[in-house]
Amino acid sequence: MRKTVRATTPAVLACVAATLLTSIAAAAPAPGAPSAGDPYYPNAGNGGYDVAHYDIRLTYQPTTDVLSGTTTITATTTQELSRFNLDFGLRVSSVLVNNVAATFSANAAGDGELVVTPARPLAKGAPITVVVAYNDRPSTVKINGFTSWVKTADGALAVNEPEISSWWYPSNDHPTDKATFDVSVEVPDTVVALSNGNLVRTTKNRTGWTRWWWRSTQPQATYLTSLEIGKYEVNRQTTPEGKPFITAYGADLGDSLGAAKASIERTPEINEFLATQFGPYPFEAQGGVVTTAIGFALENQTRPVYGARGFIGGSNASLVAHENAHQWFGDSVAVGRWSDIWLNEGFATYAQYLWSEHVGEGTAAELAQYVYDSKPAADPFWQVLPGDPGADRQFDSAVYDRGAATVHALRTLVGDDKFFEILKTWQATRKGGTGRIEDFTALAERIAPGRPVRHLLKIWLYTAGKPTVGPNGPTVP
Ligand code: ARG
Ligand code: ZN
């Protein structure tokens, strides 16, 4: 190429230069990608910008399920943009980009893509402000054929994984684009509105309504941002280290209220223990919300949300240990791709083993061995690959239990000192960001040189069938 150009006459060179200039000018600006490129969820996330902060300002009327208001997004472009996508399913009334009305198409294909075309193209590396105004009944909105918003008798719940934000605020919905959040929701006085982080204040501007102001000051993934509206007993306490400790118990918990409280009120003690295993608790607040409206629990940042059924059989500190272990594994260090879910569920489940041993129940070694011994080789359990389970098996029991046995097998292989050094280094170096299984493997290899870490993880995470060597060794599989 260079040689050809050198041999060319000046007249031809000028012509080539002109053509190059034209093609560079024509190549930009371009539309931002409609996807973060995650193979499990092709519609999740977008390209072309990086969000710094969401300011969500809403009003919710439980009797009609009408959610209305605005979300203001501050972001920085990462390319010259002719248009860009947000992930959102509700009906939009207006979009402003840098205070100028933009044209938009909202969830036109039912895939939760809000396509925004600003009046003028956006420069690369520029700060932008996007204000989306909307008004809809979220329980009636389907995205990719389903709904995640839960309408209850006296309120609603926006709690789900991996997709929930598109039912209540527009976002770049992928863990690789974390941001800080202000969530402000006005509800009737008869109910409360809960979200993540600290309760900054409550205000009253009109009779019969209260506005709740929540703030998350540390990077937070979109799916970990939650909203719970309804009748709750709200308790504002402080952890021994002086952080807000806010708990909320649904008014309809009935017989399970006692067990739920006995479990969740131990959150600071449990986090103190987990900090000895993983490093300092990563966030500015702690807490928990219990509701009868969902049948699972989720590790919402600073304040997990628990389905009441977790406490129907009695107190369950183990569940509290699981969801709070996610504050480290999942929240502070989030998955880089959804196929990396073992980094969340394997370690949160292993944290339950550590807690069990800590309180004098089964040891981690015993619990990991039980997973191995209780499932015969022919059990379909062993066919799910924790390292790449597929989108439809992301929360399969194998990701949790084989995943936790994998963590113990790694511990057996490298020994306790190096094992906990790996966990603490992983947390310290990736706090507030993301990680992939490959990154974790490389770190473990670096801290335990000469040990067959990669081989062990290949068998436990990526090979169908029951490993021939159990989680307690002999150490080399
Ligand atoms: N991460 C959650 C846990 O702690 C699981 C959420 C599963 N999602 C759902 N919609 N059931 O285990
Ligand atoms: Zn979990």
XYZ file of C-alpha atoms and ligand atoms in Angstrom:
490
model
C 0.000 0.000 0.000
C 2.649 2.504 1.048
C 4.883 1.462 -1.797
C 2.089 2.018 -4.349
C 1.401 5.488 -2.973
C 5.077 6.474 -3.168
C 5.208 5.511 -6.857
C 2.132 7.551 -7.697
C 2.355 10.976 -9.345
C 1.435 14.085 -7.261
C -1.822 14.613 -9.199
C -3.016 11.098 -8.403
C -1.895 11.505 -4.793
C -4.056 14.588 -4.373
C -6.981 12.653 -5.782
C -6.360 9.746 -3.353
C -6.159 12.200 -0.462
C -9.458 13.798 -1.454
C -11.132 10.401 -1.665
C -9.773 9.446 1.789
C -11.081 12.672 3.308
C -14.497 12.085 1.754
C -14.683 8.525 3.050
C -13.616 9.590 6.572
C -16.292 12.281 6.617
C -18.921 9.852 5.322
C -18.000 7.161 7.895
C -19.020 9.305 10.872
C -21.248 9.904 12.741
C -22.787 6.426 12.994
C -25.645 4.920 15.024
C -24.725 3.444 18.416
C -25.010 -0.354 18.557
C -28.433 -1.599 19.776
C -26.676 -4.230 21.941
C -23.837 -4.610 24.443
C -22.939 -7.728 22.477
C -23.868 -10.245 25.181
C -24.704 -13.554 23.439
C -27.211 -14.587 26.174
C -29.289 -11.388 25.845
C -28.743 -9.720 22.464
C -31.167 -6.863 23.228
C -29.484 -5.991 26.537
C -27.356 -2.874 26.664
C -26.268 -0.571 23.878
C -23.153 0.932 22.381
C -21.874 4.451 21.754
C -22.098 5.982 25.223
C -21.227 5.372 28.859
C -23.721 6.338 31.579
C -22.436 8.086 34.712
C -25.690 8.750 36.579
C -29.431 8.083 36.501
C -31.801 10.563 38.122
C -35.175 8.819 38.293
C -38.127 11.027 39.309
C -41.475 9.220 39.360
C -44.992 9.182 40.719
C -46.823 5.867 41.188
C -50.529 5.368 41.802
C -51.111 1.793 43.089
C -54.858 1.813 42.399
C -54.303 2.245 38.654
C -50.703 0.978 38.263
C -49.846 4.234 36.511
C -46.152 5.108 36.676
C -45.199 8.529 35.351
C -42.298 10.925 35.446
C -38.856 11.407 34.005
C -35.461 9.790 34.012
C -32.482 12.048 33.399
C -29.358 10.295 32.199
C -25.932 11.894 32.219
C -23.491 10.067 29.982
C -20.423 10.474 27.785
C -20.404 9.487 24.132
C -17.741 6.963 23.075
C -18.147 7.619 19.348
C -19.660 10.202 17.054
C -23.380 9.381 17.211
C -26.127 9.939 14.669
C -28.551 8.132 16.975
C -28.433 5.765 19.963
C -30.573 3.239 21.796
C -31.783 2.985 25.370
C -33.427 -0.142 26.804
C -37.004 0.703 27.761
C -40.510 -0.675 27.226
C -42.915 1.975 28.573
C -44.772 4.593 26.535
C -42.604 7.673 26.071
C -43.998 11.203 25.675
C -40.775 13.109 24.976
C -37.004 12.793 24.797
C -34.615 15.727 25.175
C -30.948 15.407 24.288
C -28.871 18.308 25.604
C -32.145 20.172 26.198
C -33.276 19.885 22.566
C -36.219 17.690 21.543
C -35.123 14.468 19.860
C -37.168 12.134 17.680
C -37.652 8.644 19.076
C -39.276 5.289 18.542
C -40.287 3.475 21.747
C -40.445 -0.339 21.932
C -41.793 -0.412 18.354
C -40.757 -4.035 17.795
C -41.647 -5.198 21.316
C -37.969 -5.775 22.041
C -37.534 -2.960 24.547
C -35.407 -0.756 22.322
C -35.947 3.007 22.631
C -34.255 4.519 19.575
C -33.314 8.193 20.016
C -32.265 10.450 17.147
C -30.947 13.794 18.392
C -31.611 16.929 16.353
C -27.900 17.128 15.567
C -25.265 14.356 15.622
C -23.311 14.077 18.881
C -19.545 14.494 19.006
C -17.317 11.732 20.360
C -16.201 11.983 23.981
C -18.839 14.604 24.763
C -20.958 14.816 27.913
C -24.663 14.398 27.095
C -27.848 14.811 29.089
C -30.897 12.788 28.076
C -34.309 13.436 29.644
C -36.978 10.805 28.954
C -40.565 11.594 30.019
C -42.995 8.680 30.284
C -46.313 7.476 31.545
C -47.647 3.912 31.376
C -49.004 0.933 33.291
C -45.923 -1.301 33.593
C -47.864 -4.505 34.367
C -49.411 -4.311 30.890
C -46.067 -3.939 29.085
C -44.417 -6.926 27.465
C -40.817 -6.903 26.316
C -39.585 -9.871 24.324
C -42.874 -11.548 25.255
C -42.823 -11.250 29.054
C -43.216 -8.851 31.948
C -40.963 -8.489 35.004
C -42.932 -5.794 36.853
C -45.090 -7.223 39.647
C -48.303 -5.433 40.564
C -49.498 -6.187 44.124
C -52.724 -5.407 45.984
C -51.347 -2.139 47.384
C -48.203 -1.462 45.370
C -45.660 -2.925 42.997
C -42.227 -4.518 42.763
C -39.423 -3.936 40.281
C -37.085 -6.763 41.308
C -35.710 -9.287 38.833
C -32.588 -10.680 37.216
C -31.272 -10.235 34.588
C -33.946 -7.850 33.260
C -36.098 -5.382 35.197
C -35.062 -1.786 34.464
C -36.936 -1.551 31.140
C -40.241 -1.717 33.046
C -39.520 1.380 35.109
C -36.620 3.454 33.811
C -34.719 3.793 30.505
C -31.137 2.589 30.729
C -28.087 1.025 29.188
C -29.152 -2.298 30.640
C -25.957 -4.301 31.011
C -23.694 -4.821 34.076
C -20.719 -3.482 32.097
C -22.209 0.034 32.293
C -22.639 0.755 36.011
C -23.699 4.177 37.259
C -24.719 6.026 40.410
C -28.438 6.550 41.072
C -30.908 8.967 42.558
C -34.340 7.346 42.782
C -37.196 9.615 43.865
C -40.700 8.172 43.921
C -43.935 9.814 45.069
C -46.613 7.459 46.402
C -49.819 7.757 48.445
C -49.234 8.210 52.193
C -50.750 4.775 52.869
C -47.720 3.046 51.316
C -43.937 3.433 51.201
C -41.472 3.521 48.292
C -38.142 1.717 48.802
C -35.038 1.581 46.646
C -31.264 1.197 47.064
C -28.679 3.059 49.101
C -29.484 5.763 51.599
C -32.825 7.361 52.308
C -31.856 10.987 51.777
C -35.229 12.362 52.892
C -38.970 12.180 52.439
C -40.964 15.211 51.318
C -44.613 16.174 51.101
C -45.739 18.574 48.394
C -49.430 17.734 48.165
C -52.014 16.312 50.497
C -52.076 12.545 50.670
C -48.754 11.929 48.921
C -45.161 11.412 50.106
C -42.008 11.478 47.987
C -39.181 9.110 48.970
C -35.634 10.074 47.951
C -33.033 7.298 47.669
C -29.396 7.623 46.622
C -26.718 5.113 45.591
C -23.299 6.716 45.598
C -21.288 3.761 44.325
C -21.334 2.204 40.845
C -24.466 0.073 40.557
C -25.634 -2.272 37.790
C -29.019 -1.497 36.257
C -30.627 -4.832 37.214
C -29.577 -4.370 40.849
C -31.533 -1.120 41.073
C -34.892 -1.916 42.630
C -38.197 -0.351 43.564
C -40.622 -1.719 46.163
C -43.917 0.039 46.806
C -46.520 -1.103 49.312
C -47.349 -1.409 52.993
C -44.134 -2.201 54.870
C -42.844 -1.846 58.390
C -39.700 0.247 57.810
C -36.889 0.242 60.391
C -34.011 2.690 60.251
C -31.020 1.532 62.246
C -27.233 1.821 62.085
C -24.598 -0.892 61.712
C -21.878 -1.126 64.385
C -19.540 0.612 61.916
C -22.022 3.473 61.554
C -23.625 2.808 58.174
C -27.378 3.050 57.619
C -29.067 -0.325 58.136
C -32.594 -0.100 56.728
C -34.976 -3.058 56.813
C -38.557 -3.337 55.589
C -41.079 -6.101 56.225
C -44.233 -6.475 54.174
C -47.372 -5.878 56.238
C -48.782 -9.228 55.083
C -45.947 -11.523 56.215
C -48.126 -13.132 58.887
C -46.543 -16.130 60.612
C -43.202 -15.750 58.818
C -42.560 -12.209 60.112
C -40.739 -13.442 63.221
C -38.411 -15.760 61.284
C -37.772 -13.111 58.647
C -36.776 -10.567 61.281
C -34.643 -13.059 63.191
C -32.712 -13.665 59.972
C -32.443 -10.227 58.391
C -31.705 -8.345 61.593
C -28.441 -10.371 61.660
C -27.287 -8.805 58.370
C -24.559 -6.611 59.958
C -23.161 -9.601 61.892
C -23.207 -11.732 58.721
C -21.506 -9.016 56.678
C -18.887 -8.622 59.391
C -18.103 -12.322 59.020
C -18.117 -12.182 55.203
C -15.708 -9.230 55.342
C -13.196 -11.482 57.113
C -13.410 -13.864 54.136
C -13.647 -11.481 51.153
C -12.357 -8.083 52.327
C -14.212 -4.936 53.473
C -17.976 -4.642 52.877
C -18.107 -2.711 49.592
C -21.064 -0.323 50.003
C -22.418 2.633 51.954
C -25.463 0.920 53.475
C -26.922 -2.454 54.444
C -30.407 -3.806 54.852
C -33.131 -6.060 53.534
C -36.694 -5.997 52.239
C -39.117 -8.914 52.658
C -42.190 -9.268 50.486
C -44.772 -11.928 49.693
C -44.884 -10.699 46.080
C -41.932 -12.690 44.730
C -40.864 -16.316 45.094
C -37.107 -15.754 45.054
C -34.528 -13.468 46.605
C -32.332 -10.962 44.817
C -29.095 -9.275 45.856
C -30.164 -5.689 45.152
C -27.213 -3.455 45.907
C -27.014 -2.427 49.585
C -30.448 -3.936 50.295
C -31.361 -7.446 49.086
C -35.022 -8.231 48.506
C -36.311 -11.539 49.890
C -39.422 -13.439 48.918
C -41.204 -14.244 52.207
C -41.239 -17.921 51.316
C -37.541 -18.005 52.240
C -38.636 -17.738 55.890
C -41.780 -19.875 55.892
C -39.903 -22.854 57.348
C -38.182 -20.791 60.030
C -35.241 -18.438 60.316
C -32.781 -18.580 57.421
C -29.538 -16.748 58.095
C -28.016 -18.889 55.361
C -30.168 -17.102 52.760
C -29.094 -13.764 54.218
C -25.471 -14.916 53.893
C -26.096 -15.832 50.237
C -27.652 -12.507 49.232
C -25.111 -10.473 51.153
C -22.181 -12.446 49.733
C -23.490 -11.188 46.398
C -22.721 -7.641 47.566
C -19.115 -8.672 46.873
C -19.644 -11.355 44.209
C -22.188 -9.939 41.758
C -22.679 -6.358 42.892
C -19.272 -4.813 43.651
C -17.681 -7.157 41.103
C -20.357 -7.799 38.477
C -20.382 -10.274 35.613
C -18.710 -9.059 32.429
C -21.077 -11.259 30.436
C -24.145 -13.116 31.673
C -22.425 -16.442 30.921
C -20.088 -15.576 33.837
C -22.948 -16.196 36.306
C -20.835 -18.802 38.210
C -18.812 -15.874 39.580
C -22.047 -14.753 41.279
C -23.947 -17.878 42.249
C -21.046 -20.266 42.848
C -19.425 -17.887 45.319
C -22.661 -16.741 47.017
C -23.549 -20.401 47.587
C -20.040 -21.133 48.839
C -20.475 -18.222 51.271
C -23.408 -20.168 52.751
C -20.990 -23.060 53.361
C -18.503 -20.705 55.029
C -21.260 -19.282 57.222
C -22.467 -22.775 58.137
C -18.976 -23.718 59.286
C -18.613 -20.408 61.126
C -21.738 -21.051 63.205
C -20.715 -24.634 63.984
C -23.004 -26.434 61.567
C -21.710 -28.440 58.572
C -18.210 -27.493 57.389
C -17.583 -26.130 53.900
C -15.734 -29.350 53.074
C -18.708 -31.446 54.203
C -21.276 -29.386 52.325
C -19.256 -29.421 49.085
C -18.714 -33.168 49.431
C -22.455 -33.647 49.983
C -23.229 -32.014 46.608
C -20.802 -34.442 45.006
C -21.977 -37.561 46.837
C -25.716 -36.925 46.675
C -25.902 -36.692 42.863
C -25.201 -39.908 40.948
C -23.219 -39.601 37.735
C -26.363 -40.252 35.673
C -28.183 -37.265 37.213
C -28.919 -34.574 34.585
C -27.532 -32.164 37.209
C -24.033 -32.992 35.959
C -24.908 -32.086 32.369
C -25.302 -28.346 33.076
C -22.023 -26.431 32.674
C -21.727 -23.816 35.454
C -19.189 -21.888 33.352
C -21.564 -21.488 30.408
C -25.022 -22.804 31.340
C -26.978 -21.027 28.591
C -29.468 -18.191 29.111
C -32.322 -20.581 29.959
C -30.258 -22.386 32.654
C -28.562 -19.370 34.164
C -30.131 -20.066 37.569
C -30.084 -23.861 37.389
C -29.196 -25.588 40.677
C -25.969 -26.801 39.042
C -24.746 -23.197 38.718
C -25.264 -22.852 42.483
C -24.323 -26.267 43.869
C -21.826 -27.661 41.371
C -20.652 -24.048 41.225
C -19.992 -23.978 44.992
C -18.348 -27.423 44.889
C -16.089 -25.983 42.172
C -15.051 -23.179 44.497
C -14.192 -25.747 47.151
C -12.256 -27.878 44.642
C -10.190 -24.799 43.836
C -9.576 -24.252 47.560
C -8.448 -27.865 47.944
C -6.107 -27.446 44.975
C -4.374 -24.214 46.030
C -4.663 -24.406 49.827
C -6.393 -22.019 52.240
C -3.847 -19.181 52.204
C -3.747 -18.818 48.446
C -7.502 -19.439 48.123
C -8.439 -16.520 50.360
C -5.714 -14.386 48.791
C -7.323 -15.040 45.400
C -10.783 -14.032 46.671
C -9.544 -10.884 48.419
C -7.363 -9.808 45.494
C -10.245 -10.346 43.078
C -12.424 -8.101 45.217
C -9.820 -5.434 45.891
C -8.704 -5.056 42.280
C -12.146 -5.125 40.653
C -14.257 -3.255 43.218
C -16.958 -1.256 41.425
C -16.324 -2.989 38.101
C -16.811 -6.325 36.417
C -14.930 -9.548 35.833
C -15.079 -12.603 33.638
C -14.307 -16.234 34.476
C -11.226 -15.998 32.273
C -9.981 -13.042 34.354
C -10.568 -15.007 37.546
C -8.730 -18.024 36.166
C -5.748 -15.867 35.197
C -5.659 -14.321 38.695
C -5.822 -17.744 40.385
C -2.987 -18.981 38.153
C -0.898 -15.961 39.057
C -1.425 -16.393 42.803
C -0.987 -20.177 42.700
C 1.677 -20.667 40.032
C 2.390 -24.226 39.016
C -0.984 -25.543 40.196
C -3.322 -26.936 37.493
C -5.994 -24.288 38.135
C -7.043 -24.006 34.498
C -7.343 -27.774 34.139
C -9.447 -28.044 37.293
C -11.814 -25.261 36.239
C -12.090 -26.765 32.774
C -13.384 -30.003 34.284
C -15.627 -28.449 36.934
C -17.044 -25.530 34.923
C -16.900 -26.503 31.277
C -17.080 -30.314 31.021
C -20.377 -32.214 31.044
C -20.481 -35.167 33.442
C -19.528 -35.762 37.068
C -15.846 -34.969 37.765
C -13.995 -38.167 38.652
C -12.282 -36.484 41.606
C -14.458 -34.903 44.317
C -14.150 -31.353 45.682
C -11.948 -32.508 48.573
C -9.389 -34.163 46.318
C -6.985 -35.787 45.761
C -6.112 -32.318 44.576
C -5.067 -33.002 40.983
C -8.069 -34.097 38.917
N -29.458 -13.982 42.016
C -30.633 -14.530 42.645
C -30.097 -15.348 43.803
O -29.568 -14.868 44.698
C -31.439 -15.369 41.731
C -32.464 -14.640 40.950
C -33.199 -15.550 40.021
N -34.143 -14.797 39.257
C -35.450 -15.070 39.227
N -36.222 -14.276 38.564
N -35.927 -16.105 39.838
O -29.978 -16.501 43.825
Zn -27.585 -15.976 44.276
